[in-house]
XYZ file of C-alpha atoms in Angstrom:
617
model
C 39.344 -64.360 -80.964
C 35.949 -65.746 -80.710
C 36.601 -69.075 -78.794
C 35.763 -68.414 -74.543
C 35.477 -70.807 -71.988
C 32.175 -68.791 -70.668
C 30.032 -66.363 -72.244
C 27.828 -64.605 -70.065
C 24.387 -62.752 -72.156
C 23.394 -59.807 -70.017
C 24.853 -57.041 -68.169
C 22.374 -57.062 -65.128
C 23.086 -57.520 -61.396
C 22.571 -61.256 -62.539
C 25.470 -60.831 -65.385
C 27.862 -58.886 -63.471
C 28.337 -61.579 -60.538
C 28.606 -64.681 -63.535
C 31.021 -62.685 -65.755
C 33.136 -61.996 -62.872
C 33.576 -64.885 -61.010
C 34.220 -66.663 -64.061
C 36.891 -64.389 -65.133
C 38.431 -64.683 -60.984
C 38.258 -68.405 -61.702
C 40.591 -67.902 -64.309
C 38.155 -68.982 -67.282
C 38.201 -66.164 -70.187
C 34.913 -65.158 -70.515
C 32.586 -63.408 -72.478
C 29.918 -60.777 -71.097
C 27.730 -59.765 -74.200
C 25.613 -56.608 -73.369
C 23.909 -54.302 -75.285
C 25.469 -50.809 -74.299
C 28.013 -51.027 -72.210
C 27.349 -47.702 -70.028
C 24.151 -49.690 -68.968
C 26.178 -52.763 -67.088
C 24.695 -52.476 -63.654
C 22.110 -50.156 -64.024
C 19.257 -50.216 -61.577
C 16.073 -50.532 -63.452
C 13.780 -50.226 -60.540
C 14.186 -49.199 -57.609
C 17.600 -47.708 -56.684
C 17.901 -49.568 -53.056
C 19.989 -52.861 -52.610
C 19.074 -54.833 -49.552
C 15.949 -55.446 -47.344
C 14.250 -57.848 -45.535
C 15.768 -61.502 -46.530
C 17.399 -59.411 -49.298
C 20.190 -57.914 -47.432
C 20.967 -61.582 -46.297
C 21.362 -62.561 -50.065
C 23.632 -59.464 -50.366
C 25.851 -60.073 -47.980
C 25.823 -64.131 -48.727
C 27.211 -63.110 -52.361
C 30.023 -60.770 -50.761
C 30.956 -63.879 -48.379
C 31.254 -65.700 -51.317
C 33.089 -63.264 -52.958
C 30.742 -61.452 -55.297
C 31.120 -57.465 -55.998
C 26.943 -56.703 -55.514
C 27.758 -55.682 -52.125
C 30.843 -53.777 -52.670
C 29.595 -51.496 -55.065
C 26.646 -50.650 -53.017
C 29.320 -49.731 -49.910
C 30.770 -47.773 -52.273
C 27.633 -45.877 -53.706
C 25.367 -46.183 -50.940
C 23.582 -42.985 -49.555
C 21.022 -43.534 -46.872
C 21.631 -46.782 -44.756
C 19.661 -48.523 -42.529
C 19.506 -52.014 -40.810
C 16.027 -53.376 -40.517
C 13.794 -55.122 -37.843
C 15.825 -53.473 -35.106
C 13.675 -54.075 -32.539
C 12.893 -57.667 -33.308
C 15.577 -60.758 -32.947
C 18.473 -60.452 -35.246
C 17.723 -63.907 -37.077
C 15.016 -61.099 -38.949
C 17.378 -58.015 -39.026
C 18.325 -56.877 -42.811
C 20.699 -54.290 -43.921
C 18.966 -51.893 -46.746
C 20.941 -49.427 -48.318
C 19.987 -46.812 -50.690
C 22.058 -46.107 -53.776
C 23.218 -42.920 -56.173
C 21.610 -44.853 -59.321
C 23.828 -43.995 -61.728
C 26.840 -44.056 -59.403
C 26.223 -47.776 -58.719
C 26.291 -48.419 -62.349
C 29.662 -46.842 -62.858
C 31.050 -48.686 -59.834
C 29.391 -51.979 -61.126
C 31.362 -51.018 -64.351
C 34.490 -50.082 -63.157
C 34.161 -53.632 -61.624
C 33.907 -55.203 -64.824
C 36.300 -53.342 -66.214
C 38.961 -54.397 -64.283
C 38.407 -57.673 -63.811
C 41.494 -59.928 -65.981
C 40.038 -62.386 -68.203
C 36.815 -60.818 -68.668
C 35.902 -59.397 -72.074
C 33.059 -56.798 -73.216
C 31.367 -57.310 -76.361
C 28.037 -54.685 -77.060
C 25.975 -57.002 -79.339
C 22.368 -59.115 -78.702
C 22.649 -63.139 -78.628
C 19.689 -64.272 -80.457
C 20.181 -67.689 -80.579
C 22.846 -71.331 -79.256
C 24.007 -73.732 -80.915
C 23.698 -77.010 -79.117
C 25.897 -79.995 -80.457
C 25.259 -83.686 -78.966
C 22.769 -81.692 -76.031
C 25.911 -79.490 -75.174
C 26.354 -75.585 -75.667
C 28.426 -75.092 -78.550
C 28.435 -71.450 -79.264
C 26.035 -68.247 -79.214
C 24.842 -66.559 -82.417
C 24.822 -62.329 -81.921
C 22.736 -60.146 -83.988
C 25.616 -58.903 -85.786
C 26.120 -62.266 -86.881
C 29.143 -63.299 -85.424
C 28.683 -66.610 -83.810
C 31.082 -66.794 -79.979
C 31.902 -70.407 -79.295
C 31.950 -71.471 -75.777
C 32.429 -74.353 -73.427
C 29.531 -72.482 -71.245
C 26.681 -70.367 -71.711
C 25.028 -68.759 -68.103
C 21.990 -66.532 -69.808
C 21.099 -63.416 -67.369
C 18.558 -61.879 -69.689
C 16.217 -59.729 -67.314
C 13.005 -58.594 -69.029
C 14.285 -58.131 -71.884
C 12.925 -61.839 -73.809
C 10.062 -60.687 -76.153
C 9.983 -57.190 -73.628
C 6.622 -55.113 -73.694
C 6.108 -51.877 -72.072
C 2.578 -50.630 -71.468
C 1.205 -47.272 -70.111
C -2.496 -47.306 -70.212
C -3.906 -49.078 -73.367
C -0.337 -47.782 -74.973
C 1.999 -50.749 -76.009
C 5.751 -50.425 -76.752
C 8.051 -53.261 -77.818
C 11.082 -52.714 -75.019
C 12.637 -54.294 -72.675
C 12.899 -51.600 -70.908
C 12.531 -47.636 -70.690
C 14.388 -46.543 -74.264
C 15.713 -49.863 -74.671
C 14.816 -52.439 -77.325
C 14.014 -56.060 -76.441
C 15.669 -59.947 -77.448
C 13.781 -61.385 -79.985
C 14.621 -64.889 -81.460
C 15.874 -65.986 -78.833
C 12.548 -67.561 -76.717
C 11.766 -69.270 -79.798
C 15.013 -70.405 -80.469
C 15.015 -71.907 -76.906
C 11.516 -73.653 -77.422
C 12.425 -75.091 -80.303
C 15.413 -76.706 -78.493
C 12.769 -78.010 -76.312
C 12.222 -75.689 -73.262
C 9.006 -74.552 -71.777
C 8.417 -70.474 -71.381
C 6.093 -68.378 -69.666
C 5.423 -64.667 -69.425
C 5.351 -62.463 -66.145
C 4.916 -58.847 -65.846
C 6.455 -56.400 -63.622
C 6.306 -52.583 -63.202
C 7.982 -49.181 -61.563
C 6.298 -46.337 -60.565
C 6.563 -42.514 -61.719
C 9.882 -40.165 -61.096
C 9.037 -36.964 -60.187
C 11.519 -34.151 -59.827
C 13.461 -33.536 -56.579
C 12.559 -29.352 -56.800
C 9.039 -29.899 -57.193
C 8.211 -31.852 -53.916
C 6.658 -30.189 -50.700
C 8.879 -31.364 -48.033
C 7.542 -29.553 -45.294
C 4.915 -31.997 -44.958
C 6.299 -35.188 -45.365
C 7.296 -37.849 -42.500
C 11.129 -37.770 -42.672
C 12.980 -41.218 -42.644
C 16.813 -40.919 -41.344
C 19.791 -42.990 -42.100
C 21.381 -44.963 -39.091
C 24.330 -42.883 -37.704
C 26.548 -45.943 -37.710
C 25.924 -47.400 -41.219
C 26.350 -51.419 -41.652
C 28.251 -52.390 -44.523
C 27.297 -55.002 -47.105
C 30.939 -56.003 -47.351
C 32.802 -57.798 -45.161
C 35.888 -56.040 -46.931
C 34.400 -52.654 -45.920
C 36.323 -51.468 -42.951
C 33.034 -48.283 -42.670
C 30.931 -45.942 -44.747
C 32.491 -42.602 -44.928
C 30.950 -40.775 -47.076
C 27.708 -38.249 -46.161
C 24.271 -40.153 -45.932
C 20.871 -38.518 -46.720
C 17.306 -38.723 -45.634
C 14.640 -40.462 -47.567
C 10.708 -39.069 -46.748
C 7.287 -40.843 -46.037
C 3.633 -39.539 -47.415
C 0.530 -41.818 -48.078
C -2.181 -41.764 -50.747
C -5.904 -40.881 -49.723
C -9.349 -41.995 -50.314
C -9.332 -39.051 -53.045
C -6.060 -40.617 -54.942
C -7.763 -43.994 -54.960
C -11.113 -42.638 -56.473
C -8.444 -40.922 -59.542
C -7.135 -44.315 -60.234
C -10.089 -46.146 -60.041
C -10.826 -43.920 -62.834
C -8.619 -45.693 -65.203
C -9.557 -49.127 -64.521
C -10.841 -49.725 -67.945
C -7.936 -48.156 -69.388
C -5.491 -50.047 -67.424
C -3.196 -52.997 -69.234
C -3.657 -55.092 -66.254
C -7.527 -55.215 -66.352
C -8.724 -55.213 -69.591
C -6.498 -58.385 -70.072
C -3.719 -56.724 -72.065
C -0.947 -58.250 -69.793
C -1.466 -61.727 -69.324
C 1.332 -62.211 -67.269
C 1.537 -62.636 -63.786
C 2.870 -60.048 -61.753
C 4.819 -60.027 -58.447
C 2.285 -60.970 -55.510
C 4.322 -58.568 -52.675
C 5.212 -55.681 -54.622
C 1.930 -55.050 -56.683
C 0.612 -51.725 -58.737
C -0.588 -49.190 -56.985
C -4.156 -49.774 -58.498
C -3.714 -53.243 -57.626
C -3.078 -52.654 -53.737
C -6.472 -50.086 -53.866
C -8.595 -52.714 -56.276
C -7.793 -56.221 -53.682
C -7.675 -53.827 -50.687
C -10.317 -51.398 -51.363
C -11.250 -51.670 -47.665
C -7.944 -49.490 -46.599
C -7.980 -46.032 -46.470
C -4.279 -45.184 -47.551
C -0.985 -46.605 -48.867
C 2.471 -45.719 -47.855
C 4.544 -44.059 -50.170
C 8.618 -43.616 -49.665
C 10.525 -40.961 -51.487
C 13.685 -42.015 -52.205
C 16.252 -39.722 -54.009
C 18.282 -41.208 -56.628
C 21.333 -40.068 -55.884
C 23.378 -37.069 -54.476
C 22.463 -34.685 -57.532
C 20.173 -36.416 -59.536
C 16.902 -34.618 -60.038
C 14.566 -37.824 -59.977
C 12.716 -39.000 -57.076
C 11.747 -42.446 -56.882
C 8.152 -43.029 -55.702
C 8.490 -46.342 -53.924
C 4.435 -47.794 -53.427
C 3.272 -46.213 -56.798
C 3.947 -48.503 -59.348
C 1.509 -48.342 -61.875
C 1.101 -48.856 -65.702
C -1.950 -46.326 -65.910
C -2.507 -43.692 -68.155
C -0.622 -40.745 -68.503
C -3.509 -38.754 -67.574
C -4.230 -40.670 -64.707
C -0.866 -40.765 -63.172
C -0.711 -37.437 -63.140
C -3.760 -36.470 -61.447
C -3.715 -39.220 -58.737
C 0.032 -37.974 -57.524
C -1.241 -34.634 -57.643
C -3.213 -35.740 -55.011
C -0.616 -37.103 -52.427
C 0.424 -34.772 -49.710
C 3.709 -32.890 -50.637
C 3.236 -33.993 -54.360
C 0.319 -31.718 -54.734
C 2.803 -29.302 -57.178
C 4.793 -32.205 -58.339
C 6.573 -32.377 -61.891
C 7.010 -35.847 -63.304
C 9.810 -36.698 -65.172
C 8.814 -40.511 -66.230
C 5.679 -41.895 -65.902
C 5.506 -45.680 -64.301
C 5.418 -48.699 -66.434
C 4.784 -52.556 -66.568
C 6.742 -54.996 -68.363
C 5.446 -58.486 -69.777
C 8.647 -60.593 -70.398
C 9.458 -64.041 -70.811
C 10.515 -66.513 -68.608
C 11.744 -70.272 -68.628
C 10.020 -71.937 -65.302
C 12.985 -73.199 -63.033
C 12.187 -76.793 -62.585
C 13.940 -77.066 -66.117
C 17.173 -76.549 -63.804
C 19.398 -78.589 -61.967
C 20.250 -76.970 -58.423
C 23.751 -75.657 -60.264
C 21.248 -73.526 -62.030
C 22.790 -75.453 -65.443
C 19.321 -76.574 -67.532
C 18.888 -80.299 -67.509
C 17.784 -80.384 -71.289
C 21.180 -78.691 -72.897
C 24.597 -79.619 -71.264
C 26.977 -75.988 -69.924
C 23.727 -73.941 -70.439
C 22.848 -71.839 -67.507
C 20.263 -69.775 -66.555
C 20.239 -66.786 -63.894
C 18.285 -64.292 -62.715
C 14.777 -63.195 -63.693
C 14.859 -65.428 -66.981
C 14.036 -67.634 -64.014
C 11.406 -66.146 -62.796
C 12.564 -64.332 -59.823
C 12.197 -60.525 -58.758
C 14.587 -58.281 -57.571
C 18.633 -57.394 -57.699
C 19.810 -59.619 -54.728
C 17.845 -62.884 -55.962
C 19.226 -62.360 -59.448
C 23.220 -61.592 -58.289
C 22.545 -64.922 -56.268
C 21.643 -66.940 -59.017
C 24.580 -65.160 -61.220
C 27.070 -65.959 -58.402
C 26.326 -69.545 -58.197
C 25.457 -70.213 -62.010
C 29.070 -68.669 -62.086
C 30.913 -70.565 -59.708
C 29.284 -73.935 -61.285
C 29.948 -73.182 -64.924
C 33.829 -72.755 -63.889
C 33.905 -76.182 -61.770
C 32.230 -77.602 -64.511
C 34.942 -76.847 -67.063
C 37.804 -77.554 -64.462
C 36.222 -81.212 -64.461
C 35.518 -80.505 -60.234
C 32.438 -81.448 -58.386
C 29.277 -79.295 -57.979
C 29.032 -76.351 -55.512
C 25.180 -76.826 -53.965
C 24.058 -74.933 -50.542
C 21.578 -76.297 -48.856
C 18.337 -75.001 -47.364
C 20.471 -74.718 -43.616
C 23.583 -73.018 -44.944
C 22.320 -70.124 -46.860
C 18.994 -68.027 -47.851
C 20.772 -68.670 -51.239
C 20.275 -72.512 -50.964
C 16.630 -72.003 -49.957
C 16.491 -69.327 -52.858
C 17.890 -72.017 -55.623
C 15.583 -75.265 -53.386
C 12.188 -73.230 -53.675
C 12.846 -71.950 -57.600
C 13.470 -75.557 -58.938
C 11.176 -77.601 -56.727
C 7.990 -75.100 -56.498
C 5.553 -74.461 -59.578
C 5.786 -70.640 -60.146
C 2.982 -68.567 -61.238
C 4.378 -65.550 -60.349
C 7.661 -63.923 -59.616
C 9.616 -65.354 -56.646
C 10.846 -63.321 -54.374
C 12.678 -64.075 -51.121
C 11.606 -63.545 -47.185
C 12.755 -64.250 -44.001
C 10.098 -66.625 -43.257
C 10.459 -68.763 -46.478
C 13.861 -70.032 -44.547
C 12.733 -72.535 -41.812
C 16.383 -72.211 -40.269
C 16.653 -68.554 -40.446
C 18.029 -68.453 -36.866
C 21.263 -70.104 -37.980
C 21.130 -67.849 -41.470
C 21.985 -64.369 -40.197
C 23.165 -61.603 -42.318
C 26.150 -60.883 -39.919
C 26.975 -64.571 -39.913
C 27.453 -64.772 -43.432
C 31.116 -64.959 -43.484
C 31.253 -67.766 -40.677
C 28.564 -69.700 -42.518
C 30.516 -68.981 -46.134
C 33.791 -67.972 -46.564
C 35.369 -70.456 -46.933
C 33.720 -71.613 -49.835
C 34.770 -68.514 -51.707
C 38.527 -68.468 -50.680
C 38.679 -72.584 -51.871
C 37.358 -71.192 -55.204
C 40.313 -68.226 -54.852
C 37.435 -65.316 -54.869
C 38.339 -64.213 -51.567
C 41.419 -62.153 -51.337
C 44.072 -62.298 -48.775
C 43.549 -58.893 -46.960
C 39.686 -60.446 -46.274
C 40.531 -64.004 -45.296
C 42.663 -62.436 -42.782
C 40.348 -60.445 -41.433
C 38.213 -63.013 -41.324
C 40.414 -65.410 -39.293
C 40.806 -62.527 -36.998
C 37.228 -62.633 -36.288
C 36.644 -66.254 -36.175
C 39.878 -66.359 -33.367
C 38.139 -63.315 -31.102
C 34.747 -65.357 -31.430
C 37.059 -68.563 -29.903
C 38.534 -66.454 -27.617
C 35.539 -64.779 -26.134
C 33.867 -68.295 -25.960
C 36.603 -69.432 -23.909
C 36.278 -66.782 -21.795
C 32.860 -66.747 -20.950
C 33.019 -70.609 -20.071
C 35.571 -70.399 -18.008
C 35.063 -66.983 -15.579
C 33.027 -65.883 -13.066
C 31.706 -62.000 -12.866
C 32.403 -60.396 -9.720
C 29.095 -59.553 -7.725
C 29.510 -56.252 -6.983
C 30.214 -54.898 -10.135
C 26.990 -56.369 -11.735
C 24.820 -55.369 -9.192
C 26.272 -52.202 -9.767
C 25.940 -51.804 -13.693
C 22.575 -53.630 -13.200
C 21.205 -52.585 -9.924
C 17.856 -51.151 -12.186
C 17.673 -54.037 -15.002
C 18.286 -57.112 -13.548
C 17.966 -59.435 -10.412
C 20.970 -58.594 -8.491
C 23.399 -61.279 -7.564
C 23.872 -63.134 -3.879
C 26.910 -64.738 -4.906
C 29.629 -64.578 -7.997
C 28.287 -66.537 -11.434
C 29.224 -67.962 -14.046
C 29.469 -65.275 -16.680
C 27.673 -67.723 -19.381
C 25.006 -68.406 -17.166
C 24.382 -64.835 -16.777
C 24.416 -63.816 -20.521
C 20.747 -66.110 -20.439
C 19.621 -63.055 -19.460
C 18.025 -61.263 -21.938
C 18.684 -57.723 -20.530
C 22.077 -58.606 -20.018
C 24.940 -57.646 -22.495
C 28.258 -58.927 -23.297
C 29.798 -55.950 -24.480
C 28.930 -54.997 -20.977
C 30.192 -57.593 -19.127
C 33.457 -58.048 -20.931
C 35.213 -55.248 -19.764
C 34.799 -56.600 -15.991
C 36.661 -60.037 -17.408
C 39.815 -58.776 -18.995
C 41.161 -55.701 -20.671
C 41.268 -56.676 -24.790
C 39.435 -55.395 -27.371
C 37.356 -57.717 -29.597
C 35.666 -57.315 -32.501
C 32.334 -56.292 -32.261
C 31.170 -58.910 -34.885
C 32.622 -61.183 -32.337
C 31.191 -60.116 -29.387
C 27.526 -60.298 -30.963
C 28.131 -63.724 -32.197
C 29.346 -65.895 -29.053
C 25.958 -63.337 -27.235
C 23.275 -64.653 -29.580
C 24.823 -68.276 -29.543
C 24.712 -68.030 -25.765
C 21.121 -66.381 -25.326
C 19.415 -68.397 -28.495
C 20.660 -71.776 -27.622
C 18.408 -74.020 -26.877
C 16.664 -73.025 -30.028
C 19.197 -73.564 -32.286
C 20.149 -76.834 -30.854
C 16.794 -77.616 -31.873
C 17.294 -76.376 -35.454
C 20.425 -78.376 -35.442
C 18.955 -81.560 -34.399
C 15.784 -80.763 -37.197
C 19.010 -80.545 -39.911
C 20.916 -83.931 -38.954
C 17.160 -85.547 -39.488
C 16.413 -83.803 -43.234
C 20.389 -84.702 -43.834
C 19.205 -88.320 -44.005
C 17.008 -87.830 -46.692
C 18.840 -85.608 -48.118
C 21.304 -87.753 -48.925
C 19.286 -90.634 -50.505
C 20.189 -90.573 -53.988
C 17.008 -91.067 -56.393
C 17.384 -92.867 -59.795
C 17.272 -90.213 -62.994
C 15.389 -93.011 -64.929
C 12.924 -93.401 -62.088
C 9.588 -93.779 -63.975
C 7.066 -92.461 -61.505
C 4.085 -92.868 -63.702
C 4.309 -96.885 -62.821
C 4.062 -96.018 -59.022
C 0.735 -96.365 -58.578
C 0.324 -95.856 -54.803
C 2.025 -92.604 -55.462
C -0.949 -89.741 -55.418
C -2.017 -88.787 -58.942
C -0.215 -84.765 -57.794
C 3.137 -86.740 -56.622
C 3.461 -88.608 -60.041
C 2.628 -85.445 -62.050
C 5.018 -83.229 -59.867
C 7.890 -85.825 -59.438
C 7.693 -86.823 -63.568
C 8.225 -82.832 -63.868
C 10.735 -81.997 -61.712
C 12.800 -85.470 -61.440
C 13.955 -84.767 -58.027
C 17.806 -85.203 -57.562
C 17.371 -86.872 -53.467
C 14.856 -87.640 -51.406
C 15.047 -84.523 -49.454
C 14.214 -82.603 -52.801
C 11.091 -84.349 -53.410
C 9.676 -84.344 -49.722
C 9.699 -80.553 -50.502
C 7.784 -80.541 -53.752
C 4.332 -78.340 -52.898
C 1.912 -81.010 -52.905
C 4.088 -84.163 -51.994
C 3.261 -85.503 -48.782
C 4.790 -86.952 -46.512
C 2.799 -90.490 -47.258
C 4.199 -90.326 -50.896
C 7.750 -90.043 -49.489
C 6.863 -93.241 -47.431
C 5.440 -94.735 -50.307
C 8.543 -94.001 -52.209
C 11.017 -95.371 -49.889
C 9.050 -98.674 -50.207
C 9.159 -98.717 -53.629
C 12.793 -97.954 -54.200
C 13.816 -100.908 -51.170
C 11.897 -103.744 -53.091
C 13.468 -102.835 -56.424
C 16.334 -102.381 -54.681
C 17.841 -98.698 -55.106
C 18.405 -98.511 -51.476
């Protein structure tokens, strides 16, 4: 009864993605929890999505994760980003009925075969011969395992402060994981400690809405799934309201009260989502901060405060809200928080997320040192889908940095030194134009159907899309569009025609659309998923045959194997930095260590060199 193949220790957004594509692989596993009505439940802010984060959403569902299913399902204000910019940048963002999410998330679990619950704490492995061999629980029993994948959260050696008030927690109401850091550091592992916070819920009755800047959902919602045909069901507004120079001059107040400056947290926290006194201490030189209201759901009566998070006093809280238009009569229901956790710094991991030190031992999630759902389900999906190939004796699954914000995710967390949570962004992927979030299927798919996480009704839907794409492409290279009817669709938006073109040479046009054009060409329907992609291929060409070209080059070194007993403490043209770094992280290629902050390119030379003449290469 106790014997699984995997055993999965937590039941965040992390945990959830492991457990089940385990389970799909057909591996019985193990998801240990500590209540089981808290399995998905959204700690911070109740939103899935965002900028670089809806691409890592919709990534997991192409590889056959649930993260964005359940959010299709319990989604209620959508909204597709960075409209008005180039859609390499666009992100889907959906807000969520918090505690619906968590049922769905459940009722997910639930379902899925192989996959068993057990409410208990793992405080410490058992490692045999540097492999997993089993997990001990609190209760005693001890779970043996082929794998371990550990999705902890915040809850290692969890603190809660408010003010100069200190709670052992890992989070609101919940106690933390002790033994279990120390268990790891004695099996040789490095930790660290980061904080985080969440800002105050306030109740839905007691806001003035009459004043606030009202934020509406998009009429035609964009799914997270590619199995989701549309959103049906009713979407609500979310509001905008900014703090003044009198909210700052409350908070500033409590600076020698506060956790984070008196030196009571010594963790760092994360760098783009800091405290509200924070934003006003390192920017005292603006005059406001933006604050979204975002309901938690249909009925709920809390009102997340998005831009307020804070681990000030009570006191202080209260009368710097008080001081935000429409919150002027506000009731708070939970006062915002910080959390110091601990953390095991990533370049401890191999890029299948497994640890180098202890065979079948995984880690996912913000154990890792990451921030936020969508990095953490990442990590869970692919710690997942490597744990089962492992077992099944098959080879690796590793994205790289040009198929997926998920491979630059994994590339950045094991090669760059982290003081401070990671969290992802457009800009951090240097082919971005090839990593859309509406490409995700095209660029992943059929990874997750070769694993068997993709079912049939979505594969086929999926061919469907990749034949219109074909089809369309065909169709543009081979017609002509008659003159007079684009001069007469375009006779105020473009340069009119003196003779018929060809209709690919015309989509170069910026202003000009091929949903538009199509209908002059022939009389089927395509998908609109279609349609979009052959436009931006056309239109964003010539850059992305540059990206392409940039790829084939890194491939090269990509490829180039490096020794795991390389000693590069007897390299002594190597800088004093590259020896330190390399020693550290033991590179797995040549392309990983040529993207090692602080390895230049004249230490990759110097490397080549070194590894010809003793013959490697």
């Amino acid at each position: 009864m106790n014997k699984f193949d995997v055993v999965v220790v937590g039941g965040g957004h992390a945990g959830i993605e492991a457990a089940v594509v385990t389970a799909k692989m057909g591996l019985k596993t193990a998801l240990v929890t500590l209540e089981k009505n808290k399995i998905g439940l959204m700690s911070c802010n109740p939103a899935i999505g965002g900028l670089a984060k809806g691409q890592l959403a919709r990534e997991i569902d192409a590889l056959g994760g649930v993260m964005g299913r359940i959010a299709d399902i319990a989604g209620i204000h959508f909204k597709l980003l960075n409209t008005s910019k180039g859609p390499a940048v666009q992100s889907p963002r959906a807000q969520t009925d918090r505690l619906y999410y968590s049922k769905v998330a459940q009722m997910f679990v639930e379902r899925t075969k192989n996959l068993q619950i057990i409410e208990d704490m793992v405080v410490a492995i058992n490692v045999n011969k540097h492999a997993i061999e089993s997990v001990v629980l609190k209760s005693g029993a001890v779970l043996k395992t082929k794998a371990a994948i550990l999705t902890s959260g915040t809850f290692l050696n969890g603190v809660i402060y408010i003010g100069l008030s200190r709670l052992r927690a890992g989070r609101a109401g919940e106690l933390p994981v002790e033994g279990l850091t120390e268990n790891l550091v004695a099996l040789g592992f490095e930790a660290g400690r980061l904080k985080t916070g969440t800002p105050p819920r306030v109740h839905r009755d007691s806001i003035n809405y009459d004043v606030l800047e009202v934020q509406r959902p998009d009429e035609i919602p964009v799914p997270f799934s590619f199995a989701t045909e549309k959103i049906t069901q009713p979407q609500i507004n979310c509001y905008i309201t900014y703090t003044n120079q009198k909210t700052h001059e409350i908070l500033a107040t409590g600076f020698n009260r506060s956790p984070l400056f008196t030196g009571m947290i010594s963790g760092a926290g994360p760098r783009y989502c800091p405290s509200i006194e924070d934003k006003i201490y390192r920017f005292s030189e603006k005059p406001r901060h933006q604050i979204f209201l975002e309901l938690e759901g249909y009925h709920a009566k809390e009102v997340y405060v998005n831009g307020f998070s804070t681990s000030l006093p009570a006191d202080v809280q209260e009368r710097a809200i008080r001081t935000i238009p429409g919150l002027e009569s506000v009731k708070i229901l939970r006062l915002g928080y910080a959390v110091e956790y601990d953390f095991f710094p990533p370049h401890q991991l191999k890029h299948t997320l497994e640890t180098k030190a202890i065979s079948n031992l995984y880690f996912a999630g913000q154990i890792n040192g990451t921030s936020g759902y969508e990095e953490a389900a990442a990590q869970g999906i692919m710690a997942g889908i490597n744990a089962a190939l492992k077992i099944k004796e098959k080879e690796p699954f590793i994205l790289s940095r040009s198929e997926a914000y998920i491979g630059v995710l994994i590339d950045d967390l094991i090669n760059k030194i982290h003081t401070e949570p990671y969290r992802m962004f457009t800009s951090s992927a240097e082919f971005r134009l090839l990593l859309r979030h509406d490409n995700a299927d095209l660029r992943l798919m059929e990874y997750g159907r070769s694993f068997g996480l993709i079912e049939d009704r979505v594969y086929e839907k999926f061919l469907r899309k990749k034949k219109h794409i074909e089809e369309i492409q065909h169709l543009v290279s081979t017609t002509v569009v008659p003159l007079e009817d684009f001069n007469k669709i375009y006779h105020n938006r473009s340069t009119p025609l003196q003779r018929s073109t060809k209709t690919v040479v015309l989509l170069k046009r910026p202003e000009v659309k091929l949903k538009e054009i199509l209908p002059l060409l022939t009389d089927q329907n395509f998908l609109t998923d279609a349609i979009n992609e052959v436009e931006y291929n056309i239109k964003y060409e010539g850059y992305l045959q540059r990206q392409k070209r940039l790829i084939e080059k890194l491939k090269e070194l990509e490829d180039q194997r490096l020794p795991e007993d390389l000693d590069y403490q007897k390299i002594s043209a190597l800088s004093a930095e590259s020896r330190e770094k390399l020693s550290k992280i033991k590179p797995e290629n040549l392309g990983q260590a040529a993207r090692i902050s602080g390895v230049k390119p004249a230490d990759i030379s110097v490397l080549l060199i070194y590894l010809t003449k003793q013959k490697y290469i």
